[in-house]
Amino acid sequence: MEVTVAKTAGFCFGVKRAVEKVYDQIGRTEKRIYTYGPIIHNEQVVGDLREKGVEVIDSLEELKTIRNAVVVIRSHGVGKNVYEILKENGVEIVDATCPYVKKIHRIVEKQSAEGRKVLIIGSEDHPEVQGIKGWGDERTVVIEDMDDFLKLQLPENEKLCIVSQTTFNYKKFQDIVEKISKTRYDITVLNTICNATQERQVEAMRIASQVDVMLVIGGKHSSNTQKLYDICRKECKNTYYIQTLGDFNPECISSVRSVGITAGASTPNNIIEEVHTKCQS
Ligand code: F3S
């Protein structure tokens, strides 16, 4: 039986880098180690880190009470105020912000300082977006669609800068930008969408269209895994959503010639490898 594992399955570059940075801290320091928010939406990884002494800080209030410790900032990044609080309290910062997100922080800071009103296209309550917003000034706003833009009722000739949440849908972004471009504002647009998600989806779709059975691995609350599953299911009727090897029923591949495997952005490599090995046995 032929088994194809997607090259883009699992962690993207930024998440892989962040998880590695946390593991690197273990044993390196006597201080307590924290991550600000779970480093990744994966219970196994967070559980493993907890066993190794890494704790999760859940709120800004809690963060303010931390002293004599190491705090890892996850790939989503955080606003400027978080760095200021940590520095003021003498906390050691390990910055695992994805470089692509960091780039947006720099853009927002610079454009705001130059007098532009920054519009972030994305979901207001997403931690990455909150972090990005934290690099702008009080005029920086988040919009999710054209309605949100119109509600702003901006004065004519307002100088705008438009950036995007890294995981925002590219077509929707283009559509909003196109509409805003037709208005009478002076606009600077920076497409800051990361293509890791899109590449994973395109590859999953291609593999699913060529195999008898497709396995999609990821946490049950992971929206990007659900999306991958939906994409694959359209191409291959025999698509299965599994969280770990424990959910995998080998009977589903007992009489097929080819199997494809992909995984959501928060699925660790060892789970992908376990499933891969099982398929080959
Ligand atoms: Fe991942 Fe960084 Fe892109 S965290 S999805 S590589 S912006």
PDB file of C-alpha atoms and ligand atoms in Angstrom:
ATOM      1  CA  MET A   1       0.000   0.000   0.000  1.00  0.00           C
ATOM      2  CA  GLU A   2       1.227   3.445  -0.863  1.00  0.00           C
ATOM      3  CA  VAL A   3       1.155   6.016   1.950  1.00  0.00           C
ATOM      4  CA  THR A   4       1.651   9.707   1.194  1.00  0.00           C
ATOM      5  CA  VAL A   5       2.274  12.133   4.036  1.00  0.00           C
ATOM      6  CA  ALA A   6       1.775  15.791   3.182  1.00  0.00           C
ATOM      7  CA  LYS A   7       4.995  17.782   3.466  1.00  0.00           C
ATOM      8  CA  THR A   8       3.017  20.657   4.978  1.00  0.00           C
ATOM      9  CA  ALA A   9       1.270  18.435   7.577  1.00  0.00           C
ATOM     10  CA  GLY A  10       1.431  19.686  11.144  1.00  0.00           C
ATOM     11  CA  PHE A  11       3.281  22.616  12.657  1.00  0.00           C
ATOM     12  CA  CYS A  12       4.008  25.609  10.478  1.00  0.00           C
ATOM     13  CA  PHE A  13       7.432  27.188  10.701  1.00  0.00           C
ATOM     14  CA  GLY A  14       6.405  29.740  13.339  1.00  0.00           C
ATOM     15  CA  VAL A  15       4.715  27.272  15.681  1.00  0.00           C
ATOM     16  CA  LYS A  16       7.543  24.720  15.347  1.00  0.00           C
ATOM     17  CA  ARG A  17      10.037  27.419  16.251  1.00  0.00           C
ATOM     18  CA  ALA A  18       7.953  28.531  19.275  1.00  0.00           C
ATOM     19  CA  VAL A  19       7.530  25.014  20.670  1.00  0.00           C
ATOM     20  CA  GLU A  20      11.264  24.373  20.280  1.00  0.00           C
ATOM     21  CA  LYS A  21      12.051  27.583  22.122  1.00  0.00           C
ATOM     22  CA  VAL A  22       9.998  26.423  25.129  1.00  0.00           C
ATOM     23  CA  TYR A  23      11.660  23.006  25.241  1.00  0.00           C
ATOM     24  CA  ASP A  24      15.060  24.745  24.968  1.00  0.00           C
ATOM     25  CA  GLN A  25      14.372  26.554  28.263  1.00  0.00           C
ATOM     26  CA  ILE A  26      13.842  23.351  30.244  1.00  0.00           C
ATOM     27  CA  GLY A  27      16.966  22.586  32.265  1.00  0.00           C
ATOM     28  CA  ARG A  28      18.623  25.800  31.085  1.00  0.00           C
ATOM     29  CA  THR A  29      17.470  27.901  34.008  1.00  0.00           C
ATOM     30  CA  GLU A  30      16.696  27.648  37.727  1.00  0.00           C
ATOM     31  CA  LYS A  31      13.864  30.141  37.291  1.00  0.00           C
ATOM     32  CA  ARG A  32      10.254  29.136  36.800  1.00  0.00           C
ATOM     33  CA  ILE A  33       9.247  28.912  33.154  1.00  0.00           C
ATOM     34  CA  TYR A  34       5.923  30.171  31.852  1.00  0.00           C
ATOM     35  CA  THR A  35       4.293  30.606  28.493  1.00  0.00           C
ATOM     36  CA  TYR A  36       1.908  33.529  28.083  1.00  0.00           C
ATOM     37  CA  GLY A  37      -1.137  31.577  26.913  1.00  0.00           C
ATOM     38  CA  PRO A  38      -0.845  27.935  25.793  1.00  0.00           C
ATOM     39  CA  ILE A  39       2.093  27.701  23.403  1.00  0.00           C
ATOM     40  CA  ILE A  40      -0.098  25.736  21.004  1.00  0.00           C
ATOM     41  CA  HIS A  41      -3.686  24.434  20.888  1.00  0.00           C
ATOM     42  CA  ASN A  42      -2.652  20.896  21.564  1.00  0.00           C
ATOM     43  CA  GLU A  43      -3.445  19.231  24.882  1.00  0.00           C
ATOM     44  CA  GLN A  44      -0.665  16.638  24.616  1.00  0.00           C
ATOM     45  CA  VAL A  45       2.071  19.210  24.047  1.00  0.00           C
ATOM     46  CA  VAL A  46       0.800  21.558  26.764  1.00  0.00           C
ATOM     47  CA  GLY A  47       0.415  18.552  29.144  1.00  0.00           C
ATOM     48  CA  ASP A  48       3.929  17.341  28.405  1.00  0.00           C
ATOM     49  CA  LEU A  49       5.334  20.805  29.061  1.00  0.00           C
ATOM     50  CA  ARG A  50       3.365  21.041  32.312  1.00  0.00           C
ATOM     51  CA  GLU A  51       4.907  17.747  33.472  1.00  0.00           C
ATOM     52  CA  LYS A  52       8.300  19.241  32.718  1.00  0.00           C
ATOM     53  CA  GLY A  53       7.496  22.257  34.888  1.00  0.00           C
ATOM     54  CA  VAL A  54       6.330  24.782  32.292  1.00  0.00           C
ATOM     55  CA  GLU A  55       3.214  26.637  33.426  1.00  0.00           C
ATOM     56  CA  VAL A  56       0.698  28.656  31.447  1.00  0.00           C
ATOM     57  CA  ILE A  57      -0.199  32.239  32.332  1.00  0.00           C
ATOM     58  CA  ASP A  58      -3.836  32.776  31.427  1.00  0.00           C
ATOM     59  CA  SER A  59      -4.396  36.497  31.807  1.00  0.00           C
ATOM     60  CA  LEU A  60      -2.728  39.868  31.780  1.00  0.00           C
ATOM     61  CA  GLU A  61      -3.617  40.230  35.473  1.00  0.00           C
ATOM     62  CA  GLU A  62      -1.743  37.044  36.266  1.00  0.00           C
ATOM     63  CA  LEU A  63       1.175  38.116  34.071  1.00  0.00           C
ATOM     64  CA  LYS A  64       1.546  41.287  36.131  1.00  0.00           C
ATOM     65  CA  THR A  65       2.169  39.211  39.287  1.00  0.00           C
ATOM     66  CA  ILE A  66       5.058  37.189  37.795  1.00  0.00           C
ATOM     67  CA  ARG A  67       8.597  37.847  39.098  1.00  0.00           C
ATOM     68  CA  ASN A  68      11.955  36.095  38.892  1.00  0.00           C
ATOM     69  CA  ALA A  69      10.891  33.907  35.999  1.00  0.00           C
ATOM     70  CA  VAL A  70      11.213  33.245  32.294  1.00  0.00           C
ATOM     71  CA  VAL A  71       8.175  34.010  30.148  1.00  0.00           C
ATOM     72  CA  VAL A  72       7.948  32.678  26.616  1.00  0.00           C
ATOM     73  CA  ILE A  73       5.864  34.759  24.239  1.00  0.00           C
ATOM     74  CA  ARG A  74       4.136  32.466  21.779  1.00  0.00           C
ATOM     75  CA  SER A  75       4.088  32.682  17.978  1.00  0.00           C
ATOM     76  CA  HIS A  76       0.904  34.838  17.960  1.00  0.00           C
ATOM     77  CA  GLY A  77       2.901  37.657  19.508  1.00  0.00           C
ATOM     78  CA  VAL A  78       1.736  40.271  22.003  1.00  0.00           C
ATOM     79  CA  GLY A  79       1.288  44.025  22.215  1.00  0.00           C
ATOM     80  CA  LYS A  80       4.018  46.430  23.255  1.00  0.00           C
ATOM     81  CA  ASN A  81       2.508  46.779  26.764  1.00  0.00           C
ATOM     82  CA  VAL A  82       3.267  43.132  27.579  1.00  0.00           C
ATOM     83  CA  TYR A  83       6.996  43.640  26.915  1.00  0.00           C
ATOM     84  CA  GLU A  84       6.888  46.760  29.079  1.00  0.00           C
ATOM     85  CA  ILE A  85       5.235  44.948  32.001  1.00  0.00           C
ATOM     86  CA  LEU A  86       7.704  42.052  31.835  1.00  0.00           C
ATOM     87  CA  LYS A  87      10.722  44.342  31.590  1.00  0.00           C
ATOM     88  CA  GLU A  88       9.509  46.474  34.479  1.00  0.00           C
ATOM     89  CA  ASN A  89       9.132  43.369  36.643  1.00  0.00           C
ATOM     90  CA  GLY A  90      12.577  42.074  35.705  1.00  0.00           C
ATOM     91  CA  VAL A  91      11.165  39.003  33.995  1.00  0.00           C
ATOM     92  CA  GLU A  92      13.332  37.285  31.389  1.00  0.00           C
ATOM     93  CA  ILE A  93      11.595  37.318  28.006  1.00  0.00           C
ATOM     94  CA  VAL A  94      11.994  34.551  25.442  1.00  0.00           C
ATOM     95  CA  ASP A  95      10.355  35.954  22.372  1.00  0.00           C
ATOM     96  CA  ALA A  96       8.939  33.224  20.155  1.00  0.00           C
ATOM     97  CA  THR A  97       6.738  35.605  18.146  1.00  0.00           C
ATOM     98  CA  CYS A  98       6.645  34.321  14.581  1.00  0.00           C
ATOM     99  CA  PRO A  99       8.886  36.564  12.447  1.00  0.00           C
ATOM    100  CA  TYR A 100       5.964  37.095  10.051  1.00  0.00           C
ATOM    101  CA  VAL A 101       3.855  38.457  12.915  1.00  0.00           C
ATOM    102  CA  LYS A 102       6.791  40.513  14.184  1.00  0.00           C
ATOM    103  CA  LYS A 103       6.979  42.116  10.758  1.00  0.00           C
ATOM    104  CA  ILE A 104       3.353  43.273  11.131  1.00  0.00           C
ATOM    105  CA  HIS A 105       4.139  44.763  14.567  1.00  0.00           C
ATOM    106  CA  ARG A 106       6.933  46.833  13.008  1.00  0.00           C
ATOM    107  CA  ILE A 107       4.702  47.997  10.155  1.00  0.00           C
ATOM    108  CA  VAL A 108       1.888  49.009  12.509  1.00  0.00           C
ATOM    109  CA  GLU A 109       4.236  50.853  14.853  1.00  0.00           C
ATOM    110  CA  LYS A 110       5.934  52.730  11.998  1.00  0.00           C
ATOM    111  CA  GLN A 111       2.768  53.595  10.095  1.00  0.00           C
ATOM    112  CA  SER A 112       1.027  54.818  13.246  1.00  0.00           C
ATOM    113  CA  ALA A 113       4.044  56.960  14.115  1.00  0.00           C
ATOM    114  CA  GLU A 114       3.908  58.426  10.607  1.00  0.00           C
ATOM    115  CA  GLY A 115       0.327  59.489  11.175  1.00  0.00           C
ATOM    116  CA  ARG A 116      -1.618  56.813   9.359  1.00  0.00           C
ATOM    117  CA  LYS A 117      -4.683  55.211  10.860  1.00  0.00           C
ATOM    118  CA  VAL A 118      -4.058  51.475  10.818  1.00  0.00           C
ATOM    119  CA  LEU A 119      -6.870  49.097   9.886  1.00  0.00           C
ATOM    120  CA  ILE A 120      -6.232  45.473  10.785  1.00  0.00           C
ATOM    121  CA  ILE A 121      -8.374  43.076   8.799  1.00  0.00           C
ATOM    122  CA  GLY A 122      -9.059  40.086  11.043  1.00  0.00           C
ATOM    123  CA  SER A 123     -10.979  38.848  14.070  1.00  0.00           C
ATOM    124  CA  GLU A 124     -10.958  41.341  16.902  1.00  0.00           C
ATOM    125  CA  ASP A 125     -10.795  38.710  19.646  1.00  0.00           C
ATOM    126  CA  HIS A 126      -7.970  36.647  18.144  1.00  0.00           C
ATOM    127  CA  PRO A 127      -4.825  36.915  20.308  1.00  0.00           C
ATOM    128  CA  GLU A 128      -2.636  37.609  17.267  1.00  0.00           C
ATOM    129  CA  VAL A 129      -4.870  40.538  16.310  1.00  0.00           C
ATOM    130  CA  GLN A 130      -4.895  41.853  19.874  1.00  0.00           C
ATOM    131  CA  GLY A 131      -1.094  41.737  19.806  1.00  0.00           C
ATOM    132  CA  ILE A 132      -0.899  43.558  16.466  1.00  0.00           C
ATOM    133  CA  LYS A 133      -3.313  46.206  17.710  1.00  0.00           C
ATOM    134  CA  GLY A 134      -1.044  46.718  20.685  1.00  0.00           C
ATOM    135  CA  TRP A 135       1.657  48.153  18.412  1.00  0.00           C
ATOM    136  CA  GLY A 136      -0.531  50.877  16.984  1.00  0.00           C
ATOM    137  CA  ASP A 137      -1.950  53.992  18.576  1.00  0.00           C
ATOM    138  CA  GLU A 138      -5.429  54.672  19.937  1.00  0.00           C
ATOM    139  CA  ARG A 139      -6.745  55.156  16.379  1.00  0.00           C
ATOM    140  CA  THR A 140      -5.824  51.602  15.304  1.00  0.00           C
ATOM    141  CA  VAL A 141      -8.918  49.503  14.627  1.00  0.00           C
ATOM    142  CA  VAL A 142      -9.851  45.975  13.617  1.00  0.00           C
ATOM    143  CA  ILE A 143     -12.358  45.331  10.858  1.00  0.00           C
ATOM    144  CA  GLU A 144     -13.674  42.000   9.700  1.00  0.00           C
ATOM    145  CA  ASP A 145     -15.698  43.095   6.691  1.00  0.00           C
ATOM    146  CA  MET A 146     -16.910  46.079   4.678  1.00  0.00           C
ATOM    147  CA  ASP A 147     -19.756  46.772   7.135  1.00  0.00           C
ATOM    148  CA  ASP A 148     -17.225  47.307   9.895  1.00  0.00           C
ATOM    149  CA  PHE A 149     -15.336  49.712   7.639  1.00  0.00           C
ATOM    150  CA  LEU A 150     -18.418  51.730   6.765  1.00  0.00           C
ATOM    151  CA  LYS A 151     -19.405  51.988  10.428  1.00  0.00           C
ATOM    152  CA  LEU A 152     -16.132  53.826  11.076  1.00  0.00           C
ATOM    153  CA  GLN A 153     -17.386  56.798   9.047  1.00  0.00           C
ATOM    154  CA  LEU A 154     -13.883  58.071   8.476  1.00  0.00           C
ATOM    155  CA  PRO A 155     -13.369  61.657   7.375  1.00  0.00           C
ATOM    156  CA  GLU A 156     -12.405  62.118   3.722  1.00  0.00           C
ATOM    157  CA  ASN A 157      -8.711  62.075   2.844  1.00  0.00           C
ATOM    158  CA  GLU A 158      -7.852  60.194   6.021  1.00  0.00           C
ATOM    159  CA  LYS A 159      -4.502  58.466   5.568  1.00  0.00           C
ATOM    160  CA  LEU A 160      -4.951  54.735   6.045  1.00  0.00           C
ATOM    161  CA  CYS A 161      -2.695  51.716   6.328  1.00  0.00           C
ATOM    162  CA  ILE A 162      -4.261  48.286   5.890  1.00  0.00           C
ATOM    163  CA  VAL A 163      -2.698  45.081   7.204  1.00  0.00           C
ATOM    164  CA  SER A 164      -4.118  41.642   7.783  1.00  0.00           C
ATOM    165  CA  GLN A 165      -4.189  38.918  10.412  1.00  0.00           C
ATOM    166  CA  THR A 166      -1.753  36.283   9.091  1.00  0.00           C
ATOM    167  CA  THR A 167      -4.427  33.601   8.758  1.00  0.00           C
ATOM    168  CA  PHE A 168      -7.147  35.751   7.181  1.00  0.00           C
ATOM    169  CA  ASN A 169      -8.762  34.453   3.994  1.00  0.00           C
ATOM    170  CA  TYR A 170      -6.892  35.923   1.034  1.00  0.00           C
ATOM    171  CA  LYS A 171      -9.965  36.335  -1.227  1.00  0.00           C
ATOM    172  CA  LYS A 172     -11.897  38.167   1.494  1.00  0.00           C
ATOM    173  CA  PHE A 173      -8.899  40.408   2.155  1.00  0.00           C
ATOM    174  CA  GLN A 174      -8.570  41.282  -1.521  1.00  0.00           C
ATOM    175  CA  ASP A 175     -12.267  41.974  -1.785  1.00  0.00           C
ATOM    176  CA  ILE A 176     -12.281  44.378   1.191  1.00  0.00           C
ATOM    177  CA  VAL A 177      -9.111  46.135  -0.036  1.00  0.00           C
ATOM    178  CA  GLU A 178     -10.572  46.534  -3.510  1.00  0.00           C
ATOM    179  CA  LYS A 179     -13.717  48.142  -2.131  1.00  0.00           C
ATOM    180  CA  ILE A 180     -11.817  50.466   0.200  1.00  0.00           C
ATOM    181  CA  SER A 181      -9.519  51.433  -2.697  1.00  0.00           C
ATOM    182  CA  LYS A 182     -12.514  52.784  -4.569  1.00  0.00           C
ATOM    183  CA  THR A 183     -13.185  55.264  -1.764  1.00  0.00           C
ATOM    184  CA  ARG A 184     -11.461  58.634  -1.407  1.00  0.00           C
ATOM    185  CA  TYR A 185      -8.794  57.729   1.077  1.00  0.00           C
ATOM    186  CA  ASP A 186      -5.036  57.752   0.826  1.00  0.00           C
ATOM    187  CA  ILE A 187      -4.268  54.074   1.345  1.00  0.00           C
ATOM    188  CA  THR A 188      -1.171  51.988   1.948  1.00  0.00           C
ATOM    189  CA  VAL A 189      -1.942  48.270   1.764  1.00  0.00           C
ATOM    190  CA  LEU A 190       0.387  45.613   3.060  1.00  0.00           C
ATOM    191  CA  ASN A 191      -0.671  42.060   2.453  1.00  0.00           C
ATOM    192  CA  THR A 192       0.559  40.342   5.599  1.00  0.00           C
ATOM    193  CA  ILE A 193      -1.245  37.038   5.100  1.00  0.00           C
ATOM    194  CA  CYS A 194       0.975  34.017   5.716  1.00  0.00           C
ATOM    195  CA  ASN A 195       0.627  31.329   3.093  1.00  0.00           C
ATOM    196  CA  ALA A 196       1.477  28.378   5.392  1.00  0.00           C
ATOM    197  CA  THR A 197      -2.234  27.642   5.892  1.00  0.00           C
ATOM    198  CA  GLN A 198      -3.074  27.937   2.222  1.00  0.00           C
ATOM    199  CA  GLU A 199      -0.148  25.735   1.190  1.00  0.00           C
ATOM    200  CA  ARG A 200      -1.278  23.078   3.670  1.00  0.00           C
ATOM    201  CA  GLN A 201      -4.813  23.191   2.272  1.00  0.00           C
ATOM    202  CA  VAL A 202      -3.725  23.056  -1.375  1.00  0.00           C
ATOM    203  CA  GLU A 203      -1.451  20.089  -0.746  1.00  0.00           C
ATOM    204  CA  ALA A 204      -4.134  18.262   1.278  1.00  0.00           C
ATOM    205  CA  MET A 205      -6.629  18.775  -1.539  1.00  0.00           C
ATOM    206  CA  ARG A 206      -4.186  17.428  -4.129  1.00  0.00           C
ATOM    207  CA  ILE A 207      -3.328  14.321  -2.090  1.00  0.00           C
ATOM    208  CA  ALA A 208      -6.978  13.644  -1.159  1.00  0.00           C
ATOM    209  CA  SER A 209      -7.942  13.712  -4.840  1.00  0.00           C
ATOM    210  CA  GLN A 210      -5.420  10.944  -5.574  1.00  0.00           C
ATOM    211  CA  VAL A 211      -5.887   8.436  -2.731  1.00  0.00           C
ATOM    212  CA  ASP A 212      -8.450   5.832  -1.644  1.00  0.00           C
ATOM    213  CA  VAL A 213      -8.419   6.898   2.008  1.00  0.00           C
ATOM    214  CA  MET A 214      -7.413  10.217   3.509  1.00  0.00           C
ATOM    215  CA  LEU A 215      -6.532  10.679   7.165  1.00  0.00           C
ATOM    216  CA  VAL A 216      -6.700  14.136   8.717  1.00  0.00           C
ATOM    217  CA  ILE A 217      -5.057  14.401  12.129  1.00  0.00           C
ATOM    218  CA  GLY A 218      -5.728  17.187  14.615  1.00  0.00           C
ATOM    219  CA  GLY A 219      -7.362  18.271  17.854  1.00  0.00           C
ATOM    220  CA  LYS A 220     -11.149  18.223  17.943  1.00  0.00           C
ATOM    221  CA  HIS A 221     -11.336  21.955  18.685  1.00  0.00           C
ATOM    222  CA  SER A 222      -8.881  22.918  15.969  1.00  0.00           C
ATOM    223  CA  SER A 223     -10.714  24.981  13.359  1.00  0.00           C
ATOM    224  CA  ASN A 224      -7.924  24.682  10.797  1.00  0.00           C
ATOM    225  CA  THR A 225      -8.046  20.859  11.090  1.00  0.00           C
ATOM    226  CA  GLN A 226     -11.810  20.926  10.590  1.00  0.00           C
ATOM    227  CA  LYS A 227     -11.268  23.045   7.478  1.00  0.00           C
ATOM    228  CA  LEU A 228      -8.667  20.561   6.198  1.00  0.00           C
ATOM    229  CA  TYR A 229     -11.106  17.732   6.830  1.00  0.00           C
ATOM    230  CA  ASP A 230     -13.866  19.507   4.872  1.00  0.00           C
ATOM    231  CA  ILE A 231     -11.522  20.156   1.948  1.00  0.00           C
ATOM    232  CA  CYS A 232     -10.324  16.550   1.875  1.00  0.00           C
ATOM    233  CA  ARG A 233     -13.829  15.129   2.295  1.00  0.00           C
ATOM    234  CA  LYS A 234     -14.902  16.898  -0.910  1.00  0.00           C
ATOM    235  CA  GLU A 235     -12.102  15.158  -2.807  1.00  0.00           C
ATOM    236  CA  CYS A 236     -12.169  11.785  -1.086  1.00  0.00           C
ATOM    237  CA  LYS A 237     -15.302  10.244   0.406  1.00  0.00           C
ATOM    238  CA  ASN A 238     -13.251   8.033   2.700  1.00  0.00           C
ATOM    239  CA  THR A 239     -11.748  10.819   4.755  1.00  0.00           C
ATOM    240  CA  TYR A 240     -11.308  10.253   8.498  1.00  0.00           C
ATOM    241  CA  TYR A 241     -10.738  12.845  11.197  1.00  0.00           C
ATOM    242  CA  ILE A 242      -8.558  11.462  13.977  1.00  0.00           C
ATOM    243  CA  GLN A 243      -6.968  13.116  17.001  1.00  0.00           C
ATOM    244  CA  THR A 244      -4.342  10.540  17.863  1.00  0.00           C
ATOM    245  CA  LEU A 245      -3.356   7.013  16.902  1.00  0.00           C
ATOM    246  CA  GLY A 246      -5.937   5.790  19.454  1.00  0.00           C
ATOM    247  CA  ASP A 247      -8.793   6.980  17.194  1.00  0.00           C
ATOM    248  CA  PHE A 248      -7.409   5.238  14.174  1.00  0.00           C
ATOM    249  CA  ASN A 249      -9.210   2.089  13.074  1.00  0.00           C
ATOM    250  CA  PRO A 250      -6.801   0.116  10.818  1.00  0.00           C
ATOM    251  CA  GLU A 251      -9.806  -1.633   9.252  1.00  0.00           C
ATOM    252  CA  CYS A 252     -10.586   1.517   7.279  1.00  0.00           C
ATOM    253  CA  ILE A 253      -7.448   0.963   5.215  1.00  0.00           C
ATOM    254  CA  SER A 254      -7.439  -2.842   5.170  1.00  0.00           C
ATOM    255  CA  SER A 255      -8.347  -3.251   1.517  1.00  0.00           C
ATOM    256  CA  VAL A 256      -7.174  -0.046  -0.141  1.00  0.00           C
ATOM    257  CA  ARG A 257      -4.214   0.722  -2.372  1.00  0.00           C
ATOM    258  CA  SER A 258      -3.359   4.226  -1.304  1.00  0.00           C
ATOM    259  CA  VAL A 259      -3.631   6.364   1.821  1.00  0.00           C
ATOM    260  CA  GLY A 260      -2.940  10.054   2.281  1.00  0.00           C
ATOM    261  CA  ILE A 261      -2.126  11.763   5.576  1.00  0.00           C
ATOM    262  CA  THR A 262      -2.272  15.390   6.524  1.00  0.00           C
ATOM    263  CA  ALA A 263      -2.530  17.194   9.847  1.00  0.00           C
ATOM    264  CA  GLY A 264      -3.650  20.499  11.295  1.00  0.00           C
ATOM    265  CA  ALA A 265      -1.253  23.249  12.318  1.00  0.00           C
ATOM    266  CA  SER A 266      -1.083  22.163  15.966  1.00  0.00           C
ATOM    267  CA  THR A 267      -0.453  18.461  15.452  1.00  0.00           C
ATOM    268  CA  PRO A 268       2.965  17.345  16.691  1.00  0.00           C
ATOM    269  CA  ASN A 269       5.195  15.382  14.369  1.00  0.00           C
ATOM    270  CA  ASN A 270       5.329  12.297  16.580  1.00  0.00           C
ATOM    271  CA  ILE A 271       1.553  11.765  16.208  1.00  0.00           C
ATOM    272  CA  ILE A 272       1.846  12.060  12.427  1.00  0.00           C
ATOM    273  CA  GLU A 273       4.724   9.573  12.449  1.00  0.00           C
ATOM    274  CA  GLU A 274       2.837   7.094  14.660  1.00  0.00           C
ATOM    275  CA  VAL A 275      -0.120   7.098  12.283  1.00  0.00           C
ATOM    276  CA  HIS A 276       2.204   6.844   9.294  1.00  0.00           C
ATOM    277  CA  THR A 277       4.001   3.822  10.805  1.00  0.00           C
ATOM    278  CA  LYS A 278       0.695   2.138  11.667  1.00  0.00           C
ATOM    279  CA  CYS A 279      -0.510   2.514   8.085  1.00  0.00           C
ATOM    280  CA  GLN A 280       2.622   0.824   6.822  1.00  0.00           C
ATOM    281  CA  SER A 281       2.506  -2.119   9.271  1.00  0.00           C
TER     282      SER A 281
HETATM  283 FE1  F3S B   1       2.674  29.955  11.253  1.00  0.00          FE
HETATM  284 FE2  F3S B   1       3.901  32.230  11.438  1.00  0.00          FE
HETATM  285 FE3  F3S B   1       2.442  31.698   9.376  1.00  0.00          FE
HETATM  286  S1  F3S B   1       2.954  31.133  13.099  1.00  0.00           S
HETATM  287  S2  F3S B   1       0.815  30.381  10.124  1.00  0.00           S
HETATM  288  S3  F3S B   1       4.329  30.654   9.929  1.00  0.00           S
HETATM  289  S4  F3S B   1       2.520  33.615  10.451  1.00  0.00           S
END
